[in-house]
Amino acid sequence: ILPMIENGDHLLSLIKKSLYPPFGNRSVGFAKSNNFGFNLEKDLNSNFKPFIVAQIESKKGVEKLDEILVNKGLDSILIGPYDLSASYDIPGDFKNTKFKSILTKINTSSKKHKIYNGYHVVEPSLSALKQKILQGYRLIAYGTDTSFIKNYLNIDKIS
């Protein structure tokens, strides 16, 4: 999951950093990830491809969305609703018609480019989860460690 993607070139450079040569420029240094060189040739010749998710969390990211979505290697996008709403000067106002129209634009573009659209449901709620599924989201981040702890402890406000 690649946070705060705001243009296609930035995303492409990160995708290349996640792939071994000759497809990218990920380091193949002597490390635990390649069993200290014992699996290096096998790893380099494998068909392994990471599942790449670009987070769309800003007005700039929405403005450059089509440029982001055409990147070969991108599998999904994930909307970060708090950052996205804040970048439009409506922080946390997810019922705002402006925010809803932005989500519609993102959904339309992701469908056009055949890229999975995702959403971060920050406050765990079964009804919110079901709603996002019905709206066509296919990758859903559900809650955060803090939101689960807050709900478990039944805390309404953290000060």
PDB file of C-alpha atoms in Angstrom:
ATOM      1  CA  ILE A   1       0.000   0.000   0.000  1.00  0.00           C
ATOM      2  CA  LEU A   2       1.600   3.206  -1.220  1.00  0.00           C
ATOM      3  CA  PRO A   3       0.365   6.315   0.623  1.00  0.00           C
ATOM      4  CA  MET A   4      -0.436   9.772  -0.757  1.00  0.00           C
ATOM      5  CA  ILE A   5      -0.010   9.040  -4.475  1.00  0.00           C
ATOM      6  CA  GLU A   6      -0.539  12.288  -6.355  1.00  0.00           C
ATOM      7  CA  ASN A   7       0.640  11.586  -9.908  1.00  0.00           C
ATOM      8  CA  GLY A   8       1.487   8.801 -12.319  1.00  0.00           C
ATOM      9  CA  ASP A   9       5.259   9.352 -12.342  1.00  0.00           C
ATOM     10  CA  HIS A  10       5.493   9.038  -8.559  1.00  0.00           C
ATOM     11  CA  LEU A  11       3.493   5.809  -8.635  1.00  0.00           C
ATOM     12  CA  LEU A  12       5.557   4.366 -11.488  1.00  0.00           C
ATOM     13  CA  SER A  13       8.815   5.031  -9.628  1.00  0.00           C
ATOM     14  CA  LEU A  14       7.450   3.207  -6.557  1.00  0.00           C
ATOM     15  CA  ILE A  15       6.183   0.273  -8.609  1.00  0.00           C
ATOM     16  CA  LYS A  16       9.653  -0.101 -10.147  1.00  0.00           C
ATOM     17  CA  LYS A  17      11.173  -0.083  -6.656  1.00  0.00           C
ATOM     18  CA  SER A  18       8.997  -3.082  -5.770  1.00  0.00           C
ATOM     19  CA  LEU A  19      10.108  -5.265  -8.697  1.00  0.00           C
ATOM     20  CA  TYR A  20      13.416  -7.063  -9.219  1.00  0.00           C
ATOM     21  CA  PRO A  21      15.462  -6.415 -12.364  1.00  0.00           C
ATOM     22  CA  PRO A  22      14.919  -6.521 -15.271  1.00  0.00           C
ATOM     23  CA  PHE A  23      11.342  -5.331 -14.550  1.00  0.00           C
ATOM     24  CA  GLY A  24      12.251  -2.850 -11.847  1.00  0.00           C
ATOM     25  CA  ASN A  25      15.071  -1.645  -9.660  1.00  0.00           C
ATOM     26  CA  ARG A  26      14.361  -3.318  -6.342  1.00  0.00           C
ATOM     27  CA  SER A  27      17.546  -4.073  -4.465  1.00  0.00           C
ATOM     28  CA  VAL A  28      18.794  -7.635  -4.616  1.00  0.00           C
ATOM     29  CA  GLY A  29      21.362  -7.117  -1.880  1.00  0.00           C
ATOM     30  CA  PHE A  30      22.514  -9.834   0.469  1.00  0.00           C
ATOM     31  CA  ALA A  31      19.515  -9.952   2.835  1.00  0.00           C
ATOM     32  CA  LYS A  32      17.115 -12.175   4.723  1.00  0.00           C
ATOM     33  CA  SER A  33      14.476 -11.549   2.019  1.00  0.00           C
ATOM     34  CA  ASN A  34      16.524 -13.610  -0.465  1.00  0.00           C
ATOM     35  CA  ASN A  35      17.830 -16.045   2.149  1.00  0.00           C
ATOM     36  CA  PHE A  36      21.194 -14.277   2.131  1.00  0.00           C
ATOM     37  CA  GLY A  37      21.800 -14.967  -1.542  1.00  0.00           C
ATOM     38  CA  PHE A  38      20.819 -18.658  -1.574  1.00  0.00           C
ATOM     39  CA  ASN A  39      17.500 -17.942  -3.335  1.00  0.00           C
ATOM     40  CA  LEU A  40      18.598 -14.939  -5.374  1.00  0.00           C
ATOM     41  CA  GLU A  41      18.517 -16.517  -8.841  1.00  0.00           C
ATOM     42  CA  LYS A  42      15.210 -18.245  -8.105  1.00  0.00           C
ATOM     43  CA  ASP A  43      13.703 -14.978  -6.793  1.00  0.00           C
ATOM     44  CA  LEU A  44      14.880 -12.987  -9.813  1.00  0.00           C
ATOM     45  CA  ASN A  45      13.433 -15.540 -12.227  1.00  0.00           C
ATOM     46  CA  SER A  46      10.142 -16.039 -10.411  1.00  0.00           C
ATOM     47  CA  ASN A  47       6.844 -14.608 -11.559  1.00  0.00           C
ATOM     48  CA  PHE A  48       6.350 -12.932  -8.180  1.00  0.00           C
ATOM     49  CA  LYS A  49       4.532  -9.633  -8.457  1.00  0.00           C
ATOM     50  CA  PRO A  50       3.403  -7.675  -5.430  1.00  0.00           C
ATOM     51  CA  PHE A  51      -0.209  -6.508  -5.220  1.00  0.00           C
ATOM     52  CA  ILE A  52       0.183  -2.741  -5.651  1.00  0.00           C
ATOM     53  CA  VAL A  53      -2.321  -0.400  -3.982  1.00  0.00           C
ATOM     54  CA  ALA A  54      -2.088   3.374  -4.459  1.00  0.00           C
ATOM     55  CA  GLN A  55      -3.771   5.440  -1.780  1.00  0.00           C
ATOM     56  CA  ILE A  56      -5.749   8.367  -3.144  1.00  0.00           C
ATOM     57  CA  GLU A  57      -5.770  10.840  -0.290  1.00  0.00           C
ATOM     58  CA  SER A  58      -5.563  14.317  -1.790  1.00  0.00           C
ATOM     59  CA  LYS A  59      -7.108  16.744  -4.219  1.00  0.00           C
ATOM     60  CA  LYS A  60      -3.947  16.427  -6.344  1.00  0.00           C
ATOM     61  CA  GLY A  61      -4.394  12.653  -6.465  1.00  0.00           C
ATOM     62  CA  VAL A  62      -7.976  13.043  -7.688  1.00  0.00           C
ATOM     63  CA  GLU A  63      -6.930  15.636 -10.285  1.00  0.00           C
ATOM     64  CA  LYS A  64      -4.296  13.219 -11.647  1.00  0.00           C
ATOM     65  CA  LEU A  65      -6.392  10.075 -11.150  1.00  0.00           C
ATOM     66  CA  ASP A  66      -6.524   8.972 -14.797  1.00  0.00           C
ATOM     67  CA  GLU A  67      -2.739   9.404 -15.017  1.00  0.00           C
ATOM     68  CA  ILE A  68      -2.369   7.243 -11.900  1.00  0.00           C
ATOM     69  CA  LEU A  69      -4.812   4.543 -13.020  1.00  0.00           C
ATOM     70  CA  VAL A  70      -3.060   3.804 -16.343  1.00  0.00           C
ATOM     71  CA  ASN A  71       0.157   2.645 -14.660  1.00  0.00           C
ATOM     72  CA  LYS A  72       1.006  -0.938 -15.562  1.00  0.00           C
ATOM     73  CA  GLY A  73       1.430  -2.863 -12.341  1.00  0.00           C
ATOM     74  CA  LEU A  74      -1.253  -1.030 -10.370  1.00  0.00           C
ATOM     75  CA  ASP A  75      -3.836  -3.444  -8.957  1.00  0.00           C
ATOM     76  CA  SER A  76      -6.037  -1.256  -6.784  1.00  0.00           C
ATOM     77  CA  ILE A  77      -6.546   2.160  -5.313  1.00  0.00           C
ATOM     78  CA  LEU A  78      -7.575   2.849  -1.731  1.00  0.00           C
ATOM     79  CA  ILE A  79      -9.329   6.023  -0.668  1.00  0.00           C
ATOM     80  CA  GLY A  80      -8.069   7.556   2.560  1.00  0.00           C
ATOM     81  CA  PRO A  81     -11.247   9.455   3.500  1.00  0.00           C
ATOM     82  CA  TYR A  82      -9.881  11.676   6.261  1.00  0.00           C
ATOM     83  CA  ASP A  83      -6.921  12.997   4.282  1.00  0.00           C
ATOM     84  CA  LEU A  84      -9.004  13.253   1.123  1.00  0.00           C
ATOM     85  CA  SER A  85     -11.783  15.232   2.797  1.00  0.00           C
ATOM     86  CA  ALA A  86      -9.245  17.485   4.541  1.00  0.00           C
ATOM     87  CA  SER A  87      -7.572  18.318   1.229  1.00  0.00           C
ATOM     88  CA  TYR A  88     -10.949  19.640   0.025  1.00  0.00           C
ATOM     89  CA  ASP A  89     -11.447  21.712   3.215  1.00  0.00           C
ATOM     90  CA  ILE A  90     -14.234  19.453   4.505  1.00  0.00           C
ATOM     91  CA  PRO A  91     -12.335  17.302   7.021  1.00  0.00           C
ATOM     92  CA  GLY A  92     -14.290  14.259   8.141  1.00  0.00           C
ATOM     93  CA  ASP A  93     -17.524  15.474   6.508  1.00  0.00           C
ATOM     94  CA  PHE A  94     -18.231  12.282   4.578  1.00  0.00           C
ATOM     95  CA  LYS A  95     -21.916  13.151   4.074  1.00  0.00           C
ATOM     96  CA  ASN A  96     -21.026  16.377   2.270  1.00  0.00           C
ATOM     97  CA  THR A  97     -22.306  16.400  -1.325  1.00  0.00           C
ATOM     98  CA  LYS A  98     -18.903  17.623  -2.525  1.00  0.00           C
ATOM     99  CA  PHE A  99     -17.202  14.610  -0.906  1.00  0.00           C
ATOM    100  CA  LYS A 100     -19.800  12.221  -2.309  1.00  0.00           C
ATOM    101  CA  SER A 101     -19.294  13.621  -5.827  1.00  0.00           C
ATOM    102  CA  ILE A 102     -15.524  13.128  -5.469  1.00  0.00           C
ATOM    103  CA  LEU A 103     -16.119   9.486  -4.525  1.00  0.00           C
ATOM    104  CA  THR A 104     -18.393   9.073  -7.554  1.00  0.00           C
ATOM    105  CA  LYS A 105     -15.680  10.495  -9.816  1.00  0.00           C
ATOM    106  CA  ILE A 106     -13.105   8.108  -8.337  1.00  0.00           C
ATOM    107  CA  ASN A 107     -15.470   5.117  -8.710  1.00  0.00           C
ATOM    108  CA  THR A 108     -16.228   6.002 -12.332  1.00  0.00           C
ATOM    109  CA  SER A 109     -12.550   6.371 -13.230  1.00  0.00           C
ATOM    110  CA  SER A 110     -11.488   3.162 -11.507  1.00  0.00           C
ATOM    111  CA  LYS A 111     -14.212   1.203 -13.327  1.00  0.00           C
ATOM    112  CA  LYS A 112     -13.204   2.760 -16.649  1.00  0.00           C
ATOM    113  CA  HIS A 113      -9.588   1.654 -16.124  1.00  0.00           C
ATOM    114  CA  LYS A 114     -10.587  -1.739 -14.634  1.00  0.00           C
ATOM    115  CA  ILE A 115      -8.734  -1.066 -11.385  1.00  0.00           C
ATOM    116  CA  TYR A 116     -10.192  -2.260  -8.076  1.00  0.00           C
ATOM    117  CA  ASN A 117     -11.471   0.620  -5.991  1.00  0.00           C
ATOM    118  CA  GLY A 118     -10.970   0.526  -2.249  1.00  0.00           C
ATOM    119  CA  TYR A 119     -11.999   2.497   0.802  1.00  0.00           C
ATOM    120  CA  HIS A 120     -10.776   2.753   4.370  1.00  0.00           C
ATOM    121  CA  VAL A 121     -13.694   2.392   6.766  1.00  0.00           C
ATOM    122  CA  VAL A 122     -11.870   3.932   9.716  1.00  0.00           C
ATOM    123  CA  GLU A 123     -14.582   3.563  12.370  1.00  0.00           C
ATOM    124  CA  PRO A 124     -15.573  -0.128  12.408  1.00  0.00           C
ATOM    125  CA  SER A 125     -19.267  -0.426  11.657  1.00  0.00           C
ATOM    126  CA  LEU A 126     -20.996  -3.386  10.060  1.00  0.00           C
ATOM    127  CA  SER A 127     -23.525  -1.112   8.349  1.00  0.00           C
ATOM    128  CA  ALA A 128     -20.734   1.106   6.914  1.00  0.00           C
ATOM    129  CA  LEU A 129     -18.905  -2.004   5.702  1.00  0.00           C
ATOM    130  CA  LYS A 130     -22.030  -3.369   3.994  1.00  0.00           C
ATOM    131  CA  GLN A 131     -22.703   0.040   2.435  1.00  0.00           C
ATOM    132  CA  LYS A 132     -19.204   0.220   0.923  1.00  0.00           C
ATOM    133  CA  ILE A 133     -19.562  -3.297  -0.491  1.00  0.00           C
ATOM    134  CA  LEU A 134     -22.910  -2.335  -2.070  1.00  0.00           C
ATOM    135  CA  GLN A 135     -21.265   0.794  -3.507  1.00  0.00           C
ATOM    136  CA  GLY A 136     -18.817  -1.428  -5.381  1.00  0.00           C
ATOM    137  CA  TYR A 137     -15.673  -1.168  -3.275  1.00  0.00           C
ATOM    138  CA  ARG A 138     -13.607  -4.346  -3.601  1.00  0.00           C
ATOM    139  CA  LEU A 139     -10.706  -3.608  -1.255  1.00  0.00           C
ATOM    140  CA  ILE A 140     -11.789  -2.427   2.164  1.00  0.00           C
ATOM    141  CA  ALA A 141      -9.472  -1.533   4.999  1.00  0.00           C
ATOM    142  CA  TYR A 142     -11.558  -1.965   8.115  1.00  0.00           C
ATOM    143  CA  GLY A 143     -10.738   0.063  11.204  1.00  0.00           C
ATOM    144  CA  THR A 144      -7.421   0.833  12.842  1.00  0.00           C
ATOM    145  CA  ASP A 145      -5.788  -0.559  15.939  1.00  0.00           C
ATOM    146  CA  THR A 146      -6.823   2.589  17.805  1.00  0.00           C
ATOM    147  CA  SER A 147     -10.455   2.427  16.652  1.00  0.00           C
ATOM    148  CA  PHE A 148     -10.771  -1.195  17.783  1.00  0.00           C
ATOM    149  CA  ILE A 149      -9.222  -0.404  21.182  1.00  0.00           C
ATOM    150  CA  LYS A 150     -11.469   2.653  21.572  1.00  0.00           C
ATOM    151  CA  ASN A 151     -14.567   0.589  20.751  1.00  0.00           C
ATOM    152  CA  TYR A 152     -13.514  -2.284  23.014  1.00  0.00           C
ATOM    153  CA  LEU A 153     -12.967   0.095  25.932  1.00  0.00           C
ATOM    154  CA  ASN A 154     -16.188   1.952  25.037  1.00  0.00           C
ATOM    155  CA  ILE A 155     -14.440   5.321  24.940  1.00  0.00           C
ATOM    156  CA  ASP A 156     -16.387   8.095  23.235  1.00  0.00           C
ATOM    157  CA  LYS A 157     -13.662  10.725  23.362  1.00  0.00           C
ATOM    158  CA  ILE A 158      -9.915  10.539  23.704  1.00  0.00           C
ATOM    159  CA  SER A 159      -8.387  13.627  25.275  1.00  0.00           C
TER     160      SER A 159
END
